[in-house]
Short mmCIF file of C-alpha atoms in Angstrom, two decimals:
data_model
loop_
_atom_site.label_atom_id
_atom_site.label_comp_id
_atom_site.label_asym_id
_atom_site.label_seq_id
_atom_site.Cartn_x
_atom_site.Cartn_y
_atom_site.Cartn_z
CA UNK A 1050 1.24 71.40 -4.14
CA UNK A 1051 0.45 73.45 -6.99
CA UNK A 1052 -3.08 74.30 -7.51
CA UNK A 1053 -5.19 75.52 -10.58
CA UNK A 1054 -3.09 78.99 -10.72
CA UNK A 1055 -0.12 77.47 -11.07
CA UNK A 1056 -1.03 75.38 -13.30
CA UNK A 1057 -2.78 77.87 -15.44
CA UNK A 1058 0.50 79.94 -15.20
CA UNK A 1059 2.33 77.07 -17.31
CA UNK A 1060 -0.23 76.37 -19.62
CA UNK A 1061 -0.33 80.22 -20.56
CA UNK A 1062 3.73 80.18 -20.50
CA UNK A 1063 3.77 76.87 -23.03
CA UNK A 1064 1.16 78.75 -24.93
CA UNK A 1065 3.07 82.27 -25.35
CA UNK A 1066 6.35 80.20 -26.09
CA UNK A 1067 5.98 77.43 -27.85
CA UNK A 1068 2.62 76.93 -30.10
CA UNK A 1069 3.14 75.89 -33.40
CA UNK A 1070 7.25 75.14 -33.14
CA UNK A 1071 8.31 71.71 -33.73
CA UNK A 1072 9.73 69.28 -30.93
CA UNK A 1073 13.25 68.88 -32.30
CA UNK A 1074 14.95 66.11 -29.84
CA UNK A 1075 13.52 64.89 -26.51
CA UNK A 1076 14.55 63.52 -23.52
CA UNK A 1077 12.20 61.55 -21.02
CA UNK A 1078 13.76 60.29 -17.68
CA UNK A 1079 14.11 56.77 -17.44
CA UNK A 1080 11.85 56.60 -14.23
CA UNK A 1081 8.55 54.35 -14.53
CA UNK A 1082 7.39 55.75 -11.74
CA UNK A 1083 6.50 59.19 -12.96
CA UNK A 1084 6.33 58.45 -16.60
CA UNK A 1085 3.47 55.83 -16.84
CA UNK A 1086 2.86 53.20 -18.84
CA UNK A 1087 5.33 53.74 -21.84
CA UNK A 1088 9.08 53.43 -22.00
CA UNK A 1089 11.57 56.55 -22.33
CA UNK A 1090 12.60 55.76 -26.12
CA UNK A 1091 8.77 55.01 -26.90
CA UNK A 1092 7.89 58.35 -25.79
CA UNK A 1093 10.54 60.55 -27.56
CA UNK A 1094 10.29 58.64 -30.64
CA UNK A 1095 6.10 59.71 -30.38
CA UNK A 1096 6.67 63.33 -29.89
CA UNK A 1097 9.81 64.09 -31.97
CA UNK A 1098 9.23 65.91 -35.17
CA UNK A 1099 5.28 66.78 -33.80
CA UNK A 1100 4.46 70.24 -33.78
CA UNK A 1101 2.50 71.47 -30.75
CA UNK A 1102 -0.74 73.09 -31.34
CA UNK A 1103 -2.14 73.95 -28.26
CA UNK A 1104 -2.04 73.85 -24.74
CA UNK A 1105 -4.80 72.92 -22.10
CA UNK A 1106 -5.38 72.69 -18.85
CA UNK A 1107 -8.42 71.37 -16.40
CA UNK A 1108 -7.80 71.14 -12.66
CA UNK A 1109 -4.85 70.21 -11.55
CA UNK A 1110 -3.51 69.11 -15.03
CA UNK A 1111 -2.13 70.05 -17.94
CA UNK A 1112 -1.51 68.36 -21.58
CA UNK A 1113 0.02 69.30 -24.84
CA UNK A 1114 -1.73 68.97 -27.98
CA UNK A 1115 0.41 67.94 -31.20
CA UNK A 1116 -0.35 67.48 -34.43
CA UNK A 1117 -1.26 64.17 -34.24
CA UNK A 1118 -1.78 61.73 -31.19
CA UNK A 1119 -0.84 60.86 -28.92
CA UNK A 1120 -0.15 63.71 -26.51
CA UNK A 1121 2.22 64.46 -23.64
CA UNK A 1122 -0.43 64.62 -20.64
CA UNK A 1123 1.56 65.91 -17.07
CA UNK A 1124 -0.34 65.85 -13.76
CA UNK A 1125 1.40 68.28 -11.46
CA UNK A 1126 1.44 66.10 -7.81
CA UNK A 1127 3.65 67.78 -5.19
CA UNK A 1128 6.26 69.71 -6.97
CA UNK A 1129 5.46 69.67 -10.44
CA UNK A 1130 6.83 72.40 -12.52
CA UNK A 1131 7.18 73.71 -16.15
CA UNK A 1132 10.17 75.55 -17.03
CA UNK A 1133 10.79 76.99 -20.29
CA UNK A 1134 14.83 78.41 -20.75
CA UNK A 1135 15.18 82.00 -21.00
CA UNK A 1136 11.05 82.49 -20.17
CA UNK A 1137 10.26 83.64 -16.28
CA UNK A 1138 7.50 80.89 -15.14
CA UNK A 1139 6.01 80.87 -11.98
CA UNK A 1140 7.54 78.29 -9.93
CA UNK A 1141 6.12 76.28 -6.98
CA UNK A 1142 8.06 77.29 -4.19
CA UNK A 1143 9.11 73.56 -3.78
CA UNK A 1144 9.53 72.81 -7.43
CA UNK A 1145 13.14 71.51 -7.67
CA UNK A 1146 15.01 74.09 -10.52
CA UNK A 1147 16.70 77.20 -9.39
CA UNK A 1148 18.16 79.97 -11.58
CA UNK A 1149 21.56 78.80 -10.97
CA UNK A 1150 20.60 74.66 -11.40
CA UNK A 1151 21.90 73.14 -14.02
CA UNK A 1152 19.85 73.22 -17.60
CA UNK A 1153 18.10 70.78 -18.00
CA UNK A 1154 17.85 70.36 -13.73
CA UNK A 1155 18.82 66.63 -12.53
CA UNK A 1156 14.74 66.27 -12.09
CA UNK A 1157 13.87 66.78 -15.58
CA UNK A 1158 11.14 63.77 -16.34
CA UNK A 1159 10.60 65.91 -19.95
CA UNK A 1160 12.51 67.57 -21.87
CA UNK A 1161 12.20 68.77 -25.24
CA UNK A 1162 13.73 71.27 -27.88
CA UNK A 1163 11.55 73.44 -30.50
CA UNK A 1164 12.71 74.02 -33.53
CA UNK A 1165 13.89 77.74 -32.83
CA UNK A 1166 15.72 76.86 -30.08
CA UNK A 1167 13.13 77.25 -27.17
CA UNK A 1168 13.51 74.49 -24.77
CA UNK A 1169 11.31 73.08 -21.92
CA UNK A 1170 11.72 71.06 -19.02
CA UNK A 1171 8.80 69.47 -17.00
CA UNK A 1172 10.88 68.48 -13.35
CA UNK A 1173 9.44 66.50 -10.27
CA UNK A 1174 12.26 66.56 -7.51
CA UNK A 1175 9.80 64.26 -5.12
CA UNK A 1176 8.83 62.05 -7.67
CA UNK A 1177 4.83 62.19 -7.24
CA UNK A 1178 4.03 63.75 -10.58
CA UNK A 1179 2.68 61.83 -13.41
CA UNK A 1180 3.83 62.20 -16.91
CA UNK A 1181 1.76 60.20 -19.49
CA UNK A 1182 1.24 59.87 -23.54
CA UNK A 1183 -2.68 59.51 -24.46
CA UNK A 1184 -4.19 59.78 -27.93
CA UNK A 1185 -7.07 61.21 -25.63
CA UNK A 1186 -5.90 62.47 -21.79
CA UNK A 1187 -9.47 63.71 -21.31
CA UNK A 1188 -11.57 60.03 -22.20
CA UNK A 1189 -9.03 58.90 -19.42
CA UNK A 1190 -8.61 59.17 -15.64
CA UNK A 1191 -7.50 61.05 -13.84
CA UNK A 1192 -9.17 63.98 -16.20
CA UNK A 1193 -12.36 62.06 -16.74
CA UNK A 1194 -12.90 62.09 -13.35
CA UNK A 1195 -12.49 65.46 -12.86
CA UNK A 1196 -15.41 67.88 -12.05
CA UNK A 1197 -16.32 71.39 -13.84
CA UNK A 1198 -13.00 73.33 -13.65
CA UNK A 1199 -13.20 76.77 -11.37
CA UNK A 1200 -12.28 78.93 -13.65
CA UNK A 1201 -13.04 77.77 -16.65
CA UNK A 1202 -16.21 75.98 -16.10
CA UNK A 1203 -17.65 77.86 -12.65
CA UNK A 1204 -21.14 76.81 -11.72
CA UNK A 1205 -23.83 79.46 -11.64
CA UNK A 1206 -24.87 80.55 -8.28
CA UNK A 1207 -27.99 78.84 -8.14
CA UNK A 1208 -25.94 75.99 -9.36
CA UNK A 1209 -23.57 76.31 -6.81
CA UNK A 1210 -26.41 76.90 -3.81
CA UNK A 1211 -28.39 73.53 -5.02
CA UNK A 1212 -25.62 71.30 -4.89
CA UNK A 1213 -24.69 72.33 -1.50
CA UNK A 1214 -27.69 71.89 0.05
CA UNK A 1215 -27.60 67.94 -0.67
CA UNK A 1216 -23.84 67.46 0.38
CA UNK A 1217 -23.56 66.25 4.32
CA UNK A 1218 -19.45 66.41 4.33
CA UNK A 1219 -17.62 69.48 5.67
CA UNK A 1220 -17.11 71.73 3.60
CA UNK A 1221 -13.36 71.85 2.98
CA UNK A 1222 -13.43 68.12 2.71
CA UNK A 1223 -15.98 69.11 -0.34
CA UNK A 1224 -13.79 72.00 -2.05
CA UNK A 1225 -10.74 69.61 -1.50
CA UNK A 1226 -12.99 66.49 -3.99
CA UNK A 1227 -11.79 67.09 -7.70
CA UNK A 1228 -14.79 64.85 -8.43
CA UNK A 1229 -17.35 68.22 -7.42
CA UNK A 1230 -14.86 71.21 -8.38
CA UNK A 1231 -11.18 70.80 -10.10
CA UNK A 1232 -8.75 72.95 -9.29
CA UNK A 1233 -9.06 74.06 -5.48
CA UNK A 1234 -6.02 72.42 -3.43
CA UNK A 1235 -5.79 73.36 -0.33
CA UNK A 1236 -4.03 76.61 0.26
CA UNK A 1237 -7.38 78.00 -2.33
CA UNK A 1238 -10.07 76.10 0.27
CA UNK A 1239 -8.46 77.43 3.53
CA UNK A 1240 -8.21 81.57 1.33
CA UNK A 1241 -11.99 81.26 0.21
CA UNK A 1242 -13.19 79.79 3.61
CA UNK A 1243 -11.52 82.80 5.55
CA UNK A 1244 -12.97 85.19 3.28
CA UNK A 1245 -16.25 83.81 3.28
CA UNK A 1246 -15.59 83.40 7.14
CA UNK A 1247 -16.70 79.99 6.83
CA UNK A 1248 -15.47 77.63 9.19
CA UNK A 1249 -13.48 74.29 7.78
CA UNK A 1250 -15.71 71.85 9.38
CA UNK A 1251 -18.81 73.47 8.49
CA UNK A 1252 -21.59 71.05 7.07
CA UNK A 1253 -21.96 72.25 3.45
CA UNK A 1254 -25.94 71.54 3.21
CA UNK A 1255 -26.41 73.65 6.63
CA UNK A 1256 -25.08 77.01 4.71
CA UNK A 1257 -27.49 79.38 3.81
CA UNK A 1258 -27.97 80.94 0.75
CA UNK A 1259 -25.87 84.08 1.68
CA UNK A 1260 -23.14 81.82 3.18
CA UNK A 1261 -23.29 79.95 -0.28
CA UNK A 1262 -23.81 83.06 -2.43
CA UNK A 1263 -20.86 84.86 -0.58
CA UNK A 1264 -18.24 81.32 -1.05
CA UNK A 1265 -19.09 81.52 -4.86
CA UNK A 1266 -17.72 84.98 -5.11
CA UNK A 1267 -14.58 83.92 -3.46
CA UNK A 1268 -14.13 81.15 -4.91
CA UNK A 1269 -13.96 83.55 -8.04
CA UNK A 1270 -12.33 86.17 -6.98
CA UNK A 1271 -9.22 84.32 -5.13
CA UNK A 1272 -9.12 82.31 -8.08
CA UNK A 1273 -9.05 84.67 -10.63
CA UNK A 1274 -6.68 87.37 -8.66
CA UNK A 1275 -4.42 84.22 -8.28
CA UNK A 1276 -4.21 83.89 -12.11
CA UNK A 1277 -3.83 87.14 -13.16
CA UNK A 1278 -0.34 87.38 -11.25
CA UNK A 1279 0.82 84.99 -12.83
CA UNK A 1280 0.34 83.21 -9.45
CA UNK A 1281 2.77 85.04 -8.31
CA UNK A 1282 1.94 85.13 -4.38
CA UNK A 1283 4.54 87.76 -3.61
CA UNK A 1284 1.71 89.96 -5.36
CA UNK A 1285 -1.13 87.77 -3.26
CA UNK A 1286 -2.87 90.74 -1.69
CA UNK A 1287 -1.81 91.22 1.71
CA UNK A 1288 -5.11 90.57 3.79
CA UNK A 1289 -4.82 86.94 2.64
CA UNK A 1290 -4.47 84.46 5.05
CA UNK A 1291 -1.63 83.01 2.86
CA UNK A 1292 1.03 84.89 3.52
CA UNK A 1293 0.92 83.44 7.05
CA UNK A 1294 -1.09 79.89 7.08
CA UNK A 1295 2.90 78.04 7.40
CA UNK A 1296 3.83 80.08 10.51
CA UNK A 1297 4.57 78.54 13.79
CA UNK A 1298 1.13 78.32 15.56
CA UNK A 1299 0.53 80.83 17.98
CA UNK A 1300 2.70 82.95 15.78
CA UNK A 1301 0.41 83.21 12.97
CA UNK A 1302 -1.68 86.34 12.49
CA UNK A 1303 -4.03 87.88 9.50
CA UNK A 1304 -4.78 91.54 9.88
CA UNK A 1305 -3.54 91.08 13.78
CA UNK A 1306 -6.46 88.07 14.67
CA UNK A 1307 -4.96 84.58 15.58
CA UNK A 1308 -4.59 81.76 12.75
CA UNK A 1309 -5.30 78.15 14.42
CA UNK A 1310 -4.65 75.20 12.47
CA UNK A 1311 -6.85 71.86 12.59
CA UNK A 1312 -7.47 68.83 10.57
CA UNK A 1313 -10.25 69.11 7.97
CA UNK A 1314 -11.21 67.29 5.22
CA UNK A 1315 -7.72 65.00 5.86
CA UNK A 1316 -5.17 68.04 5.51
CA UNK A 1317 -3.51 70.86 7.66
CA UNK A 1318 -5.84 73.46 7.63
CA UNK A 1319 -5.77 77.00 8.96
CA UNK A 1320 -8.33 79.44 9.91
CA UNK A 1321 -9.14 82.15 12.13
CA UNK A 1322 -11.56 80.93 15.04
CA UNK A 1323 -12.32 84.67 15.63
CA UNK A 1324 -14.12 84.88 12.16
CA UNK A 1325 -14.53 81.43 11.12
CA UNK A 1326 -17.62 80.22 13.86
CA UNK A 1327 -19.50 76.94 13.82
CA UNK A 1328 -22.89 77.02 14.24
CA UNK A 1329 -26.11 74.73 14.42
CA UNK A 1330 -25.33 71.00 13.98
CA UNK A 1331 -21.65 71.32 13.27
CA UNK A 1332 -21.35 73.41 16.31
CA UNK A 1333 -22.89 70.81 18.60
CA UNK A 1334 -20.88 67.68 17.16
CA UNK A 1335 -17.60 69.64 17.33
CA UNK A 1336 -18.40 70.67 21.40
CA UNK A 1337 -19.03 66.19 21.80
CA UNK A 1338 -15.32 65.55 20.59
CA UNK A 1339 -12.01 66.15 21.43
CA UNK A 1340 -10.24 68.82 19.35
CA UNK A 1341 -7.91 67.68 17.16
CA UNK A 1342 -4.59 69.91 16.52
CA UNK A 1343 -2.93 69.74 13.29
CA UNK A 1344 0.54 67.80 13.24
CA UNK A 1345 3.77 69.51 13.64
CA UNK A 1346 7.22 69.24 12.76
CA UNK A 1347 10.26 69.53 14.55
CA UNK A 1348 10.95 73.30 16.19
CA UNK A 1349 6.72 73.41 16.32
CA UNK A 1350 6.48 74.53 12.94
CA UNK A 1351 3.04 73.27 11.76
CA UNK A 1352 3.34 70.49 9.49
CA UNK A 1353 2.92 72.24 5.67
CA UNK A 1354 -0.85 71.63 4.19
CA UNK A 1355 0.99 70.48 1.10
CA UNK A 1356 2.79 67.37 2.29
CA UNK A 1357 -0.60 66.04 3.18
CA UNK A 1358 -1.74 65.43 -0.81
CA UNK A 1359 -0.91 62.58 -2.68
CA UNK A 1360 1.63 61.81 -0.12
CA UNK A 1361 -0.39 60.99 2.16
CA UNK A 1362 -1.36 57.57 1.91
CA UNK A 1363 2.31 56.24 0.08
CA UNK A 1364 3.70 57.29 3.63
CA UNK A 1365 2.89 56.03 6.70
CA UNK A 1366 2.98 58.98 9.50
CA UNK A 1367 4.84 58.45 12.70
CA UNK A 1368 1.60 57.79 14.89
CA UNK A 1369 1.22 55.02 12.01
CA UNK A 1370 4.75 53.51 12.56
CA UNK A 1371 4.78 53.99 16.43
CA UNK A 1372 1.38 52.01 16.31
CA UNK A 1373 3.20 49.08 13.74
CA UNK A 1374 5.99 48.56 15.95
CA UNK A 1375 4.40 48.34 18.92
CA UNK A 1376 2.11 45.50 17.53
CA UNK A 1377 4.88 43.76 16.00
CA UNK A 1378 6.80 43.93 19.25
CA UNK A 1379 3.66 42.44 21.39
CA UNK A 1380 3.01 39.79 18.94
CA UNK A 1381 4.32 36.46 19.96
CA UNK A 1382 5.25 37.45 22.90
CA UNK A 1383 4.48 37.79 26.63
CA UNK A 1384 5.05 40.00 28.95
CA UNK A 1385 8.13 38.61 30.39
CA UNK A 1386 9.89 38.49 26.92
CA UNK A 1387 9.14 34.60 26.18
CA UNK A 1388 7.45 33.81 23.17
CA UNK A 1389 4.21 32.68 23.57
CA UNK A 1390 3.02 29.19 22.49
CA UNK A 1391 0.04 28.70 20.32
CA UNK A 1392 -3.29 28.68 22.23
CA UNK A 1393 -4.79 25.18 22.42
CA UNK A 1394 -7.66 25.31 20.17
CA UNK A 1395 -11.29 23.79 22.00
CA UNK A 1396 -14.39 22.55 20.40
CA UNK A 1397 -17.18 24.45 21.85
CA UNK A 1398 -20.54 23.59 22.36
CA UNK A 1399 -21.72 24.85 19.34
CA UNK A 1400 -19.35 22.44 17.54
CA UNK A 1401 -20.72 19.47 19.14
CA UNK A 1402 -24.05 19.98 18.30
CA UNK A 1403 -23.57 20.48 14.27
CA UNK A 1404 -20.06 19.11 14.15
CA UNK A 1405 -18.07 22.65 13.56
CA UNK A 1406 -17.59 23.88 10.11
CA UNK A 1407 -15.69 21.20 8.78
CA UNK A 1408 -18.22 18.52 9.14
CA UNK A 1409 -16.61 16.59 12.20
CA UNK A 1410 -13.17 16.00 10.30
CA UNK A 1411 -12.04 18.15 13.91
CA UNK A 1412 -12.95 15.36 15.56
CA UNK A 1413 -11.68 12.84 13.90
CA UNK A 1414 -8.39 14.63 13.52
CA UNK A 1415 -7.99 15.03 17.28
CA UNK A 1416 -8.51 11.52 18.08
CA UNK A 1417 -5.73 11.05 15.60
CA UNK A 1418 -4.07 13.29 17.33
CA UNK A 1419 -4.58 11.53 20.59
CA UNK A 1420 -3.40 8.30 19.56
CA UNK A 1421 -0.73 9.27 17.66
CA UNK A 1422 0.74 11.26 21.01
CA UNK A 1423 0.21 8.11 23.31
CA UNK A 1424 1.69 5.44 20.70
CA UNK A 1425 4.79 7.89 20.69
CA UNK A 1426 4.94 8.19 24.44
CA UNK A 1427 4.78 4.62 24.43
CA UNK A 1428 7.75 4.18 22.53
CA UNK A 1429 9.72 6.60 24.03
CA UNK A 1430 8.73 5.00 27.36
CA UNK A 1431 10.30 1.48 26.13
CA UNK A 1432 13.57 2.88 24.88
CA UNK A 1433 13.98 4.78 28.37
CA UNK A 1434 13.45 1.00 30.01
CA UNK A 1435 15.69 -0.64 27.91
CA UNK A 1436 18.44 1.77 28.41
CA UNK A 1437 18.04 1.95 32.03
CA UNK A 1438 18.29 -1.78 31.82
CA UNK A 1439 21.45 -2.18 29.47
CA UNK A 1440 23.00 0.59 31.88
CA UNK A 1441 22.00 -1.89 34.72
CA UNK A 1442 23.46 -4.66 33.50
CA UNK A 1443 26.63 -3.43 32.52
CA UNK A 1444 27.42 -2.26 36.01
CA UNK A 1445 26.63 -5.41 37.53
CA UNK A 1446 28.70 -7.10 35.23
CA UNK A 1447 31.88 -4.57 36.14
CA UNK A 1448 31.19 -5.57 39.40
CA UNK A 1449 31.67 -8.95 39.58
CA UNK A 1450 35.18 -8.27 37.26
CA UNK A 1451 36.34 -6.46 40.18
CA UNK A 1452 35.46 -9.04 42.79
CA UNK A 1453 37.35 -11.71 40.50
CA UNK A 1454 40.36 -9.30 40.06
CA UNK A 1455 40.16 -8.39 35.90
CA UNK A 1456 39.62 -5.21 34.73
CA UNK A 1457 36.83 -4.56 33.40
CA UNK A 1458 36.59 -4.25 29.69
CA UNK A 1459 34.96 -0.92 28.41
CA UNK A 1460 32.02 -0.62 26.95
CA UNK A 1461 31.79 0.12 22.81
#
């Protein structure tokens, strides 16, 4: 999904383009499922004639300041993407527009016109983006939430050091939280943990000082190199494990050592065993369990980091629906194929001592029960013995018809 550099690439492209024009018409995509909590007319009548100010970013998300409130807040999800007409932005490489789409693309959720003609298009082809209008997006979730940005608002590091040193979790799982640092997604934890040579599953409070020391100045420098290409990763240097962490594995190299790919911190993550060691605790808790591969698609390809965000728990994966149907197929029935009947519930001992948790009403119900079964029984007993002897009686009565020569009338 796009990360803090992409991000930061649209916020700089809105800022070079379109500060202090005014929004002359607007179009927001009828779809309440990316723009939240506001209708489509509501929201272009709130923007038109507003003249944007100023453009910020913290994490993951971006929001336009007008004149006046409220403001046009957009958090990237999946395949986010800002386009501006006639302006090269980066784009995601699964952000929906093409050059040759048509303007604005079928997945515009925003859409507006300056007065000088610039136009720009916010699109979200898998529909996991969030578009919202806030008189204040940061006194709100999900930007209240969010920790010190990493490249805005970078911890010092002794900062840095301190904090690790009290967190337990692994420390992808920790870049990964936008709760401790915003920004990092997962193709930025899996580049600073190679060149650290940090492994994924790594306790963070069992790194050292120089472990911790030498993540800080990755963290920085990926993040910063990032953003001054215009996170552009065709210009991504080439020692970066990035160029080759969506390979097939066992076909996925970084200056010729071997990528593998495991689970960590819930997503797809790939790192070079060679250089990326455990060691102490970590070490000895991964060598007690079973390694875990990361999922794959079909042909082997590994299973792209990026599905894994936000996605991930509004899908259910295929071990998930395999496990579903399997229960649903067992349940209610045995193993011949009949359906099972409802087990006979018994009052235990326990119940007879302090009369079950319904205060004996149990037992009084299944006496009920009891009689209720035998008067019914009864009754169905009786009308069994008076139609055996109707039936009786009307054959003897046939009988003696015959003997006397008439034919026997039929029963009504």
């Amino acid at each position: 999904m796009p990360e803090l550099p992409e991000v930061e690439a649209a916020r700089r492209a809105v800022e070079e383009n379109c500060l202090g024009k005014k929004i002359k018409r607007a179009i927001i995509a009828d779809d309440s499922k990316v723009i939240e909590g506001v209708s489509s007319s509501e929201f272009e009548s709130a923007v038109v004639g507003k003249t944007i100010v100023s453009a910020h970013r913290k994490g993951k998300n971006l929001w336009l300041q007008l004149d006046s409130p409220p403001f046009p807040s957009f958090q990237f999800g999946m395949a986010g993407a800002i386009y501006i007409k006639g302006v090269a932005v980066t784009k995601y490489k699964r952000s929906a527009a093409k050059d040759n789409d048509e303007w604005p693309s079928k997945y515009s959720k925003f859409f507006v016109e300056l007065d000088d003609g610039v136009e720009l298009s916010f699109t979200d082809k898998r529909r996991f983006a969030r578009v919202r209008l806030l008189k204040d997006p940061t006194a709100v979730p999900p930007i209240s939430e969010l920790g010190p940005d990493a490249l805005f608002e970078p911890m010092t590091v002794d900062e840095f050091t301190e904090s690790l040193s009290k967190k337990k979790i692994a420390i992808k799982a920790l870049l990964l939280d936008q709760s401790y640092i915003s920004g990092i997604g997962n193709w930025i934890a899996d580049e600073v943990l190679y060149q650290a040579r940090i492994h994924p599953l790594q306790a963070s409070s069992s790194l050292s000082k120089e472990n911790c020391a030498t993540l800080h100045k990755c963290i920085k420098e990926v993040i910063e190199t990032s953003v001054e290409v215009g996170a552009d990763s065709s210009q991504f240097p080439s020692n970066w494990i990035f160029h080759s962490r969506e390979k097939k594995p066992g076909k996925a190299f970084v200056d010729g050592k071997k990528i593998d790919f495991i689970n960590a911190g819930g997503r797809t993550s790939a790192y070079v065993p060679e250089l990326q060691k455990l060691s102490g605790t970590s070490a000895s808790k991964a060598a007690g369990k079973p390694r875990k591969q990361a999922s794959k698609r079909k042909g082997g390809k590994a299973k792209d980091s990026d599905e894994d965000e936000e996605g991930a728990g509004d899908e259910p994966t295929s071990e998930e629906e395999e496990t579903t149907k399997i229960a649903k197929s067992r349940k209610g029935v045995d193993p011949k194929g009949r359906s099972k009947k409802p087990p006979v519930k018994r009052k235990n001992k326990e119940s007879d001592d302090d009369g079950g948790d319904d205060g004996g009403k149990s037992d009084v119900s299944s006496e009920s029960d009891d009689e209720d079964l035998k008067e019914k029984a009864g009754k169905v007993k009786t009308r069994t013995s008076n139609k055996q002897a109707k039936t009786a009686k009307t054959s003897s009565g046939q009988a003696a018809s015959s003997q006397n020569g008439k034919k026997p009338k039929r029963a009504k």
